[in-house]
Amino acid sequence: MEQPTSNSPLLLINSLNSSVDQSPFLFTFFAALLIFLYVKLTRLRVPLPPGPWGVPLLGNLPFLDPDLHTYFSELGRKYGPIVKLQLGNRIGIIVNSSSVAREVLKDHDVTFANRDVPQAGRAASYGGSDIVWTPYGPEWRMLRKVCVLKMLSNATLDSVYELRRREVRNTVAHLYRQCGSAVNVGEQGFLTVFNVVTSMLWGGSVEGEQRDGLAAEFRETISEITELLGKPNISDFFPSLARFDLQGIEKKMREIAPRFDNIFDKMIDERLKIGGGDDDGSVKKNDFLQFLLEVNDEGESKTPLTMTHLKALLMDMVVGGTDTSSNTIEFALAEMIKNPKTLKKAQEELTAVVGEDNIVEESHIHSFPYLKAVMKETLRLHPILPLLVPHCPSETTIVSNYAIPKGSRVFINAWAIQRDPNHWENPLVFDPERFLKTEKWDFGGSDFRYFPFGSGRRNCAGIAMAERMVMYLLATLLHSFDWKLEDGKKMEVEEKFGIVLKMKSPLVLIPTPRLSNPTLYQ
């Protein structure tokens, strides 16, 4: 009988079997290796999602419609609930259905917990050091803890209520002086929210004759920032060209962002000089900046809050907390002007709860179920972040039987999902009543038919503040004033797409006092 040679397969198998017999570890290792290779080979056979053909080098970039939310919806109707686009050297994945959104944001939450950071985002957020763009991990968890558990907790928001109240009352007094004249509602709402945010951050606000001029200036600055963040950028689609900044987007952002950075530096320096008060007899500041400086001083050993983190969080609050809330208020008021019955019901609720000889307080807002339904319906039809913030998988993942490549840019089309006729009756009709029929629709993101603030680990950190601010200011505007269009004008609620959705044309209305006691406007 022929003896096996040294490189005979039989001898190798016998040797392997002998080794496996001698070492359970080796058996486990080789079994795991085979499973790994099987999974890898299986994934190679999983197709990418369907999508339109592109052109060489550029892919689908030349065919992108500026109104991405509606364009992505049309692609969904043609290719299905999950669509692939070739965006230069990058792959874009569009999610247009609640079931696929659930897979991405819940079933594979950790895998999709990172962001695809645009170059403009890095320039605006100190290299991506804020809570929006920081990769998922210890640093992000530290920032999230600072924001949600401390800075934006209900207890902290309660402690600075008087700052919000002061700014809302200042707006009422200002509008009372403008009664009978046309008012740009968006600008007034923006400046109110901006003053509220800066008051809570470091005690600053804009008053007097500067008010209208600075409202337009600050709003324009923040609009420029959000526009640059949402603008298609060659540097993002061809990373090798990023250093050339061919469209000048990064350069423009680096020109705009320092306007706020200079304010941050000034406020931080002043606060550090006085040491927060107490020692020199001054009153200790009770605002977010003081809190952040104290956290910075504590310096946790593993993931400390650095001064860069601190300023990045301030930028998040100023940019992310102002335009978003004021745009929601503007859309809500526009929809109510277009639907007078809704406006009447909301004002009747306010009168019943608050009365005609009193003013709205934030403590009232839990007694306004109809107005809360108005807010929910506004955010259903006009989600302020229509595509949320794009996600980026940390590894290639199977979703709905398609391969989603590692590093792709994943757009969750909340705008389309929240208008899906399979889940919403008369989805294009503004109908707050739909939210009075059930308690299941909240802002937590647990139901993937309605998640205007996102879902999963990377949902919005400022939900509690946004809800309070929108409800409180909207209730005050409706309780204190009647609103009407200028003569000859017709109410059209049209959207202008961007990373932040806004009214296509400014909402200009004429306020008249509703309350008979003039002292309520002081």
Coordinates of C-alpha atoms in Angstrom, one line a residue:
M1 CA 0.0 0.0 0.0
E2 CA 1.3 3.5 -1.0
Q3 CA 2.4 5.6 1.9
P4 CA 1.2 9.3 1.8
T5 CA 3.9 11.9 1.0
S6 CA 4.6 14.9 3.2
N7 CA 2.4 17.2 1.1
S8 CA -0.4 14.7 0.6
P9 CA -3.9 16.1 1.3
L10 CA -4.6 12.9 3.3
L11 CA -1.7 13.6 5.5
L12 CA -2.7 17.2 6.0
I13 CA -6.2 16.2 6.9
N14 CA -5.0 13.6 9.3
S15 CA -2.6 16.2 10.8
L16 CA -5.4 18.7 11.1
N17 CA -7.8 16.1 12.7
S18 CA -5.0 15.2 15.1
S19 CA -4.5 18.8 16.0
V20 CA -8.2 19.4 16.4
D21 CA -8.5 16.3 18.6
Q22 CA -5.7 17.7 20.8
S23 CA -6.9 21.3 20.9
P24 CA -10.6 22.3 21.1
F25 CA -9.5 25.8 20.6
L26 CA -8.2 25.1 17.1
F27 CA -11.5 23.4 16.2
T28 CA -13.4 26.5 17.4
F29 CA -11.1 28.8 15.6
F30 CA -11.4 27.0 12.2
A31 CA -15.2 26.7 12.7
A32 CA -15.4 30.4 13.3
L33 CA -13.2 31.1 10.3
L34 CA -15.4 29.0 8.0
I35 CA -18.5 30.8 9.3
F36 CA -16.8 34.2 8.7
L37 CA -15.9 33.3 5.2
Y38 CA -19.4 32.0 4.5
V39 CA -20.9 35.2 5.7
K40 CA -18.4 37.3 3.6
L41 CA -19.1 35.2 0.5
T42 CA -22.9 35.4 1.1
R43 CA -22.7 39.2 1.4
L44 CA -20.8 39.4 -1.9
R45 CA -23.8 37.8 -3.5
V46 CA -26.3 40.2 -1.9
P47 CA -27.2 43.0 -4.5
L48 CA -27.1 46.7 -3.9
P49 CA -30.5 48.4 -3.9
P50 CA -32.0 49.4 -7.2
G51 CA -31.6 52.9 -8.6
P52 CA -31.3 55.0 -11.7
W53 CA -28.4 54.7 -14.1
G54 CA -25.8 57.4 -13.9
V55 CA -23.0 58.7 -16.1
P56 CA -19.3 57.7 -15.9
L57 CA -17.3 59.4 -13.0
L58 CA -20.2 61.6 -11.8
G59 CA -22.8 58.9 -11.4
N60 CA -26.2 60.4 -10.6
L61 CA -24.9 63.8 -9.5
P62 CA -25.9 65.7 -12.7
F63 CA -29.5 64.6 -12.2
L64 CA -30.1 65.6 -8.6
D65 CA -33.1 67.9 -8.2
P66 CA -32.5 70.8 -5.7
D67 CA -35.7 69.7 -3.8
L68 CA -34.1 66.5 -2.6
H69 CA -37.0 65.4 -0.4
T70 CA -39.5 65.4 -3.3
Y71 CA -37.0 64.0 -5.8
F72 CA -36.1 61.1 -3.4
S73 CA -39.8 60.4 -3.0
E74 CA -40.3 60.1 -6.7
L75 CA -37.3 57.7 -6.9
G76 CA -39.0 55.7 -4.2
R77 CA -42.2 55.4 -6.2
K78 CA -40.2 54.2 -9.2
Y79 CA -37.6 51.9 -7.6
G80 CA -39.0 50.9 -4.3
P81 CA -38.6 51.8 -0.6
I82 CA -34.8 51.7 -0.7
V83 CA -32.9 53.3 -3.5
K84 CA -29.2 53.5 -4.4
L85 CA -27.5 56.6 -6.0
Q86 CA -23.9 56.8 -7.2
L87 CA -22.7 60.2 -6.0
G88 CA -19.3 60.6 -7.5
N89 CA -17.0 58.2 -5.5
R90 CA -19.6 57.8 -2.8
I91 CA -22.8 55.7 -2.6
G92 CA -26.0 57.3 -1.4
I93 CA -28.8 55.2 0.0
I94 CA -32.4 56.6 0.3
V95 CA -34.9 55.2 2.7
N96 CA -38.5 56.1 1.9
S97 CA -40.5 53.6 4.0
S98 CA -41.2 53.2 7.7
S99 CA -40.3 49.5 7.7
V100 CA -36.8 50.1 6.2
A101 CA -36.3 53.0 8.5
R102 CA -37.0 50.7 11.4
E103 CA -34.3 48.3 10.2
V104 CA -31.8 51.1 9.9
L105 CA -32.6 53.0 13.1
K106 CA -33.6 50.2 15.4
D107 CA -32.5 46.8 14.2
H108 CA -29.1 48.0 13.2
D109 CA -29.0 51.1 15.3
V110 CA -25.3 50.7 16.5
T111 CA -24.0 50.0 13.0
F112 CA -25.7 53.2 11.6
A113 CA -24.9 55.3 14.7
N114 CA -22.2 57.3 12.9
R115 CA -22.6 60.3 10.7
D116 CA -21.3 61.1 7.2
V117 CA -19.7 64.4 8.1
P118 CA -19.6 66.9 5.2
Q119 CA -16.7 69.3 4.9
A120 CA -18.9 72.2 5.7
G121 CA -20.0 70.5 8.9
R122 CA -16.4 70.1 10.0
A123 CA -15.7 73.7 9.3
A124 CA -18.7 74.9 11.3
S125 CA -18.3 72.6 14.3
Y126 CA -14.6 72.8 15.2
G127 CA -13.6 69.8 13.1
G128 CA -16.8 67.8 13.9
S129 CA -16.4 68.1 17.7
D130 CA -20.1 68.6 18.5
I131 CA -22.9 66.2 19.3
V132 CA -24.2 66.1 15.8
W133 CA -21.1 65.0 13.9
T134 CA -18.9 63.3 16.6
P135 CA -18.5 59.5 15.8
Y136 CA -20.5 57.1 18.0
G137 CA -18.3 56.2 21.0
P138 CA -17.1 57.4 24.4
E139 CA -16.6 61.0 23.3
W140 CA -20.1 61.2 21.8
R141 CA -21.6 59.5 24.9
M142 CA -20.0 62.1 27.1
L143 CA -21.5 65.0 25.0
R144 CA -24.9 63.3 25.0
K145 CA -24.8 63.0 28.7
V146 CA -23.9 66.6 29.2
C147 CA -26.7 67.7 26.9
V148 CA -29.6 65.4 27.8
L149 CA -29.0 64.5 31.4
K150 CA -27.8 67.9 32.5
M151 CA -27.9 70.9 30.2
L152 CA -31.3 70.1 28.5
S153 CA -32.9 68.1 31.3
N154 CA -36.4 69.1 32.4
A155 CA -34.9 70.1 35.8
T156 CA -32.4 72.4 34.1
L157 CA -35.0 73.8 31.7
D158 CA -37.3 74.5 34.7
S159 CA -34.5 76.5 36.4
V160 CA -34.1 78.9 33.5
Y161 CA -37.8 79.4 32.8
E162 CA -37.7 83.0 33.8
L163 CA -35.3 83.7 31.0
R164 CA -37.7 82.2 28.5
R165 CA -40.6 84.1 30.0
R166 CA -38.8 87.4 29.9
E167 CA -38.0 87.0 26.2
V168 CA -41.5 85.9 25.2
R169 CA -43.0 88.9 27.1
N170 CA -40.6 91.2 25.3
T171 CA -41.9 89.9 22.0
V172 CA -45.5 90.4 23.0
A173 CA -44.7 94.0 24.0
H174 CA -42.9 94.6 20.7
L175 CA -45.7 93.1 18.6
Y176 CA -48.2 95.2 20.5
R177 CA -46.4 98.3 19.4
Q178 CA -46.6 96.9 15.8
C179 CA -50.3 96.2 15.9
G180 CA -52.0 97.2 12.6
S181 CA -48.8 96.9 10.7
A182 CA -47.4 94.0 8.7
V183 CA -45.0 91.8 10.6
N184 CA -42.5 89.2 9.4
V185 CA -43.6 86.4 11.7
G186 CA -40.6 84.2 10.9
E187 CA -38.1 87.0 11.8
Q188 CA -39.9 87.8 15.1
G189 CA -40.2 84.2 16.0
F190 CA -36.6 83.6 15.2
L191 CA -35.3 86.6 17.3
T192 CA -37.5 85.4 20.2
V193 CA -36.0 81.9 20.1
F194 CA -32.5 83.3 19.5
N195 CA -32.9 85.6 22.5
V196 CA -34.2 82.7 24.6
V197 CA -31.3 80.4 23.5
T198 CA -28.6 83.1 24.1
S199 CA -30.2 84.0 27.4
M200 CA -30.1 80.4 28.6
L201 CA -26.5 80.1 27.3
W202 CA -24.9 83.2 28.7
G203 CA -27.6 85.7 29.6
G204 CA -27.5 87.8 26.4
S205 CA -30.4 89.1 24.3
V206 CA -31.2 91.8 21.7
E207 CA -33.7 94.5 22.6
G208 CA -34.9 98.0 21.7
E209 CA -34.3 99.6 18.3
Q210 CA -31.7 96.9 17.3
R211 CA -34.3 94.2 17.5
D212 CA -35.6 94.0 13.9
G213 CA -32.3 94.7 12.2
L214 CA -30.4 92.2 14.2
A215 CA -33.2 89.6 13.8
A216 CA -32.7 89.8 10.0
E217 CA -28.9 89.7 10.3
F218 CA -28.6 86.8 12.7
R219 CA -31.3 84.8 10.9
E220 CA -29.5 85.4 7.6
T221 CA -26.2 84.2 9.1
I222 CA -27.7 81.0 10.5
S223 CA -29.6 80.5 7.2
E224 CA -26.3 80.7 5.3
I225 CA -24.8 78.1 7.7
T226 CA -27.6 75.7 7.2
E227 CA -27.7 76.3 3.5
L228 CA -24.0 75.5 3.2
L229 CA -24.5 72.4 5.3
G230 CA -27.1 71.1 2.9
K231 CA -25.5 72.1 -0.4
P232 CA -24.1 69.3 -2.6
N233 CA -20.3 69.6 -2.3
I234 CA -17.8 68.1 -4.7
S235 CA -15.4 67.7 -1.8
D236 CA -17.9 65.3 -0.1
F237 CA -18.4 63.2 -3.3
F238 CA -14.7 63.1 -4.3
P239 CA -12.8 63.1 -1.0
S240 CA -9.4 63.3 -2.9
L241 CA -10.5 66.7 -4.2
A242 CA -11.5 68.1 -0.7
R243 CA -8.2 70.0 -0.3
F244 CA -9.0 72.1 -3.3
D245 CA -12.5 73.2 -2.1
L246 CA -13.5 73.7 -5.7
Q247 CA -16.9 75.3 -4.9
G248 CA -15.5 77.4 -2.1
I249 CA -18.1 76.0 0.4
E250 CA -15.6 75.3 3.1
K251 CA -14.0 78.8 2.6
K252 CA -17.5 80.4 2.9
M253 CA -18.2 78.4 6.1
R254 CA -14.9 79.4 7.6
E255 CA -15.8 83.1 6.9
I256 CA -19.3 82.8 8.6
A257 CA -18.7 80.5 11.6
P258 CA -16.1 82.8 13.3
R259 CA -18.9 85.4 13.7
F260 CA -20.3 83.2 16.4
D261 CA -16.9 81.9 17.5
N262 CA -15.9 85.5 18.4
I263 CA -19.0 85.8 20.5
F264 CA -18.3 82.5 22.3
D265 CA -14.7 83.6 23.0
K266 CA -15.8 86.9 24.4
M267 CA -18.4 85.4 26.7
I268 CA -16.1 82.6 27.9
D269 CA -13.3 85.1 28.6
E270 CA -15.6 87.4 30.6
R271 CA -17.0 84.5 32.6
L272 CA -13.5 83.2 33.4
K273 CA -12.4 86.6 34.5
I274 CA -15.2 86.9 37.1
G275 CA -14.9 83.2 38.0
G276 CA -18.7 82.7 37.9
G277 CA -19.3 85.1 40.7
D278 CA -19.5 84.6 44.5
D279 CA -15.9 85.2 45.4
D280 CA -15.9 88.9 44.2
G281 CA -19.4 89.6 45.5
S282 CA -21.1 89.3 42.1
V283 CA -24.1 87.0 41.6
K284 CA -23.2 83.6 40.3
K285 CA -24.6 83.1 36.8
N286 CA -27.3 80.5 36.4
D287 CA -26.9 79.6 32.7
F288 CA -25.6 76.9 30.4
L289 CA -22.2 78.5 29.9
Q290 CA -21.5 78.5 33.6
F291 CA -22.6 74.9 33.8
L292 CA -20.4 73.9 30.9
L293 CA -17.4 75.7 32.4
E294 CA -17.9 73.8 35.6
V295 CA -18.0 70.5 33.8
N296 CA -14.9 71.6 31.9
D297 CA -13.1 72.2 35.2
E298 CA -14.1 68.8 36.6
G299 CA -12.4 67.1 33.7
E300 CA -13.4 63.5 33.7
S301 CA -10.2 61.4 33.3
K302 CA -11.2 59.3 30.2
T303 CA -13.4 61.7 28.1
P304 CA -13.1 65.2 29.5
L305 CA -15.2 68.1 28.1
T306 CA -12.6 70.3 26.4
M307 CA -13.0 73.9 25.5
T308 CA -13.4 72.9 21.9
H309 CA -16.3 70.6 22.9
L310 CA -17.7 73.5 24.9
K311 CA -17.8 75.9 22.0
A312 CA -19.0 73.2 19.6
L313 CA -22.0 72.6 21.9
L314 CA -22.7 76.3 22.0
M315 CA -22.7 76.4 18.2
D316 CA -25.1 73.4 18.2
M317 CA -27.5 75.3 20.5
V318 CA -27.3 78.6 18.5
V319 CA -27.6 77.0 15.0
G320 CA -29.7 73.9 15.8
G321 CA -32.0 75.5 18.4
T322 CA -33.1 78.7 16.7
D323 CA -34.1 78.3 13.0
T324 CA -35.6 74.9 13.6
S325 CA -38.1 76.1 16.3
S326 CA -38.9 79.4 14.6
N327 CA -39.6 77.7 11.3
T328 CA -42.0 75.2 13.0
I329 CA -43.9 78.2 14.6
E330 CA -44.0 79.9 11.2
F331 CA -45.4 76.8 9.4
A332 CA -47.9 76.2 12.2
L333 CA -49.3 79.7 12.1
A334 CA -49.4 79.6 8.3
E335 CA -51.4 76.4 8.3
M336 CA -53.8 77.8 10.8
I337 CA -54.3 81.0 8.8
K338 CA -55.0 78.7 5.8
N339 CA -57.4 76.6 7.9
P340 CA -59.5 79.2 9.9
K341 CA -61.4 76.5 11.8
T342 CA -58.2 75.1 13.2
L343 CA -57.2 78.6 14.3
K344 CA -60.5 79.2 16.0
K345 CA -60.4 75.9 17.9
A346 CA -56.9 76.6 19.1
Q347 CA -57.8 80.1 20.3
E348 CA -60.9 78.8 22.0
E349 CA -58.8 76.2 23.9
L350 CA -56.4 78.9 25.0
T351 CA -59.2 81.2 26.2
A352 CA -60.8 78.3 28.1
V353 CA -57.6 77.4 29.9
V354 CA -55.9 80.7 30.4
G355 CA -58.8 83.2 30.3
E356 CA -59.0 86.6 28.9
D357 CA -57.5 88.4 31.9
N358 CA -54.4 86.4 32.2
I359 CA -51.3 85.6 30.1
V360 CA -50.0 82.2 29.0
E361 CA -47.4 80.6 31.2
E362 CA -45.3 77.6 30.3
S363 CA -47.0 75.6 33.0
H364 CA -50.2 75.9 30.9
I365 CA -48.9 74.0 27.8
H366 CA -49.7 70.6 29.2
S367 CA -53.4 71.7 29.2
F368 CA -53.4 72.4 25.5
P369 CA -54.1 69.0 23.8
Y370 CA -55.5 70.6 20.7
L371 CA -52.5 73.0 20.3
K372 CA -50.2 70.1 20.9
A373 CA -52.0 68.3 18.1
V374 CA -51.4 71.3 15.9
M375 CA -47.7 71.1 16.6
K376 CA -47.5 67.4 15.9
E377 CA -49.4 67.8 12.6
T378 CA -47.1 70.7 11.6
L379 CA -44.1 68.5 12.2
R380 CA -45.7 65.6 10.3
L381 CA -46.3 67.7 7.1
H382 CA -43.3 69.9 7.5
P383 CA -40.5 68.0 9.4
I384 CA -37.8 70.6 10.0
L385 CA -35.1 68.1 9.1
P386 CA -36.8 66.5 6.1
L387 CA -34.0 64.0 5.5
L388 CA -32.9 64.0 9.2
V389 CA -29.1 64.0 9.5
P390 CA -27.5 61.4 7.1
H391 CA -26.2 58.2 8.8
C392 CA -23.1 56.3 7.9
P393 CA -22.8 52.5 8.5
S394 CA -19.6 51.4 10.2
E395 CA -19.7 48.1 8.2
T396 CA -21.5 46.6 5.2
T397 CA -24.9 45.6 6.4
I398 CA -27.9 43.7 5.0
V399 CA -31.1 45.8 5.0
S400 CA -34.3 44.5 3.4
N401 CA -32.3 41.9 1.5
Y402 CA -29.9 44.5 0.0
A403 CA -26.3 45.3 0.9
I404 CA -25.7 48.7 2.3
P405 CA -22.0 49.4 1.9
K406 CA -19.8 50.5 4.7
G407 CA -19.2 54.3 4.5
S408 CA -22.2 55.1 2.4
R409 CA -24.4 58.1 3.0
V410 CA -27.9 57.0 4.2
F411 CA -30.8 59.5 3.9
I412 CA -33.9 58.8 5.9
N413 CA -36.7 60.6 4.1
A414 CA -38.9 61.4 7.1
W415 CA -40.8 63.9 4.9
A416 CA -42.0 61.1 2.5
I417 CA -42.6 58.6 5.3
Q418 CA -44.8 61.0 7.2
R419 CA -46.9 61.5 4.1
D420 CA -47.2 57.8 3.2
P421 CA -50.8 57.1 2.2
N422 CA -50.4 53.6 3.4
H423 CA -50.2 54.9 7.0
W424 CA -52.0 58.2 6.9
E425 CA -55.5 59.0 5.9
N426 CA -55.6 62.1 3.6
P427 CA -51.9 62.5 4.1
L428 CA -51.6 65.9 2.4
V429 CA -54.4 67.5 4.4
F430 CA -53.5 69.5 7.5
D431 CA -55.7 67.8 10.1
P432 CA -54.6 68.1 13.8
E433 CA -57.6 66.0 14.8
R434 CA -55.7 62.8 13.7
F435 CA -53.4 63.2 16.7
L436 CA -56.3 63.5 19.2
K437 CA -57.6 60.1 18.3
T438 CA -54.7 58.2 19.8
E439 CA -51.8 58.8 22.3
K440 CA -49.3 56.6 20.4
W441 CA -47.9 59.5 18.3
D442 CA -45.2 61.1 20.4
F443 CA -41.7 62.6 19.6
G444 CA -39.7 59.7 21.0
G445 CA -39.2 58.0 17.6
S446 CA -40.5 54.6 18.7
D447 CA -43.1 54.6 15.9
F448 CA -41.4 54.8 12.5
R449 CA -44.4 56.3 10.8
Y450 CA -43.8 59.5 12.8
F451 CA -40.4 60.5 14.0
P452 CA -39.8 64.2 13.2
F453 CA -36.9 64.3 15.7
G454 CA -35.3 61.1 14.5
S455 CA -35.0 57.8 16.3
G456 CA -32.4 55.6 18.0
R457 CA -29.2 56.7 19.6
R458 CA -28.7 59.7 17.4
N459 CA -32.2 61.2 17.8
C460 CA -32.4 65.0 18.6
A461 CA -31.0 65.8 22.0
G462 CA -33.1 69.0 22.3
I463 CA -36.6 67.5 22.0
A464 CA -37.7 68.7 25.5
M465 CA -36.5 72.2 24.8
A466 CA -38.0 72.4 21.3
E467 CA -41.4 71.2 22.5
R468 CA -41.5 73.8 25.3
M469 CA -40.3 76.6 23.2
V470 CA -42.6 76.0 20.2
M471 CA -45.7 75.4 22.4
Y472 CA -45.1 78.3 24.7
L473 CA -44.4 80.9 22.0
L474 CA -47.1 79.6 19.6
A475 CA -49.7 79.6 22.5
T476 CA -48.7 83.2 23.5
L477 CA -48.9 84.5 19.9
L478 CA -52.4 83.0 19.4
H479 CA -53.7 84.0 22.8
S480 CA -52.4 87.6 22.7
F481 CA -53.2 88.5 19.1
D482 CA -55.5 87.8 16.2
W483 CA -53.6 87.5 12.9
K484 CA -54.7 88.2 9.3
L485 CA -53.1 88.5 5.9
E486 CA -52.5 91.8 4.2
D487 CA -55.4 92.8 1.9
G488 CA -55.2 91.0 -1.4
K489 CA -52.8 88.4 -0.2
K490 CA -53.5 84.6 -0.4
M491 CA -52.1 82.1 2.0
E492 CA -49.8 79.6 0.3
V493 CA -47.8 77.2 2.4
E494 CA -44.9 76.3 0.2
E495 CA -41.6 74.8 1.3
K496 CA -38.0 75.6 0.5
F497 CA -35.8 72.6 0.8
G498 CA -32.6 72.6 2.8
I499 CA -31.1 70.5 5.6
V500 CA -33.5 72.7 7.6
L501 CA -37.0 73.1 5.9
K502 CA -38.4 76.6 5.8
M503 CA -41.2 78.6 4.2
K504 CA -40.5 79.4 0.6
S505 CA -42.0 82.9 1.0
P506 CA -41.8 84.8 4.4
L507 CA -45.0 84.7 6.4
V508 CA -46.1 88.3 6.7
L509 CA -49.2 89.0 8.9
I510 CA -50.9 91.8 10.7
P511 CA -51.5 91.4 14.4
T512 CA -54.3 92.9 16.4
P513 CA -54.8 92.6 20.2
R514 CA -57.2 89.9 21.4
L515 CA -57.1 90.9 25.1
S516 CA -59.0 94.0 26.4
N517 CA -56.5 94.8 29.2
P518 CA -53.5 96.8 27.8
T519 CA -51.4 96.0 30.9
L520 CA -51.3 92.3 29.7
Y521 CA -49.1 93.5 26.8
Q522 CA -46.5 95.2 29.0

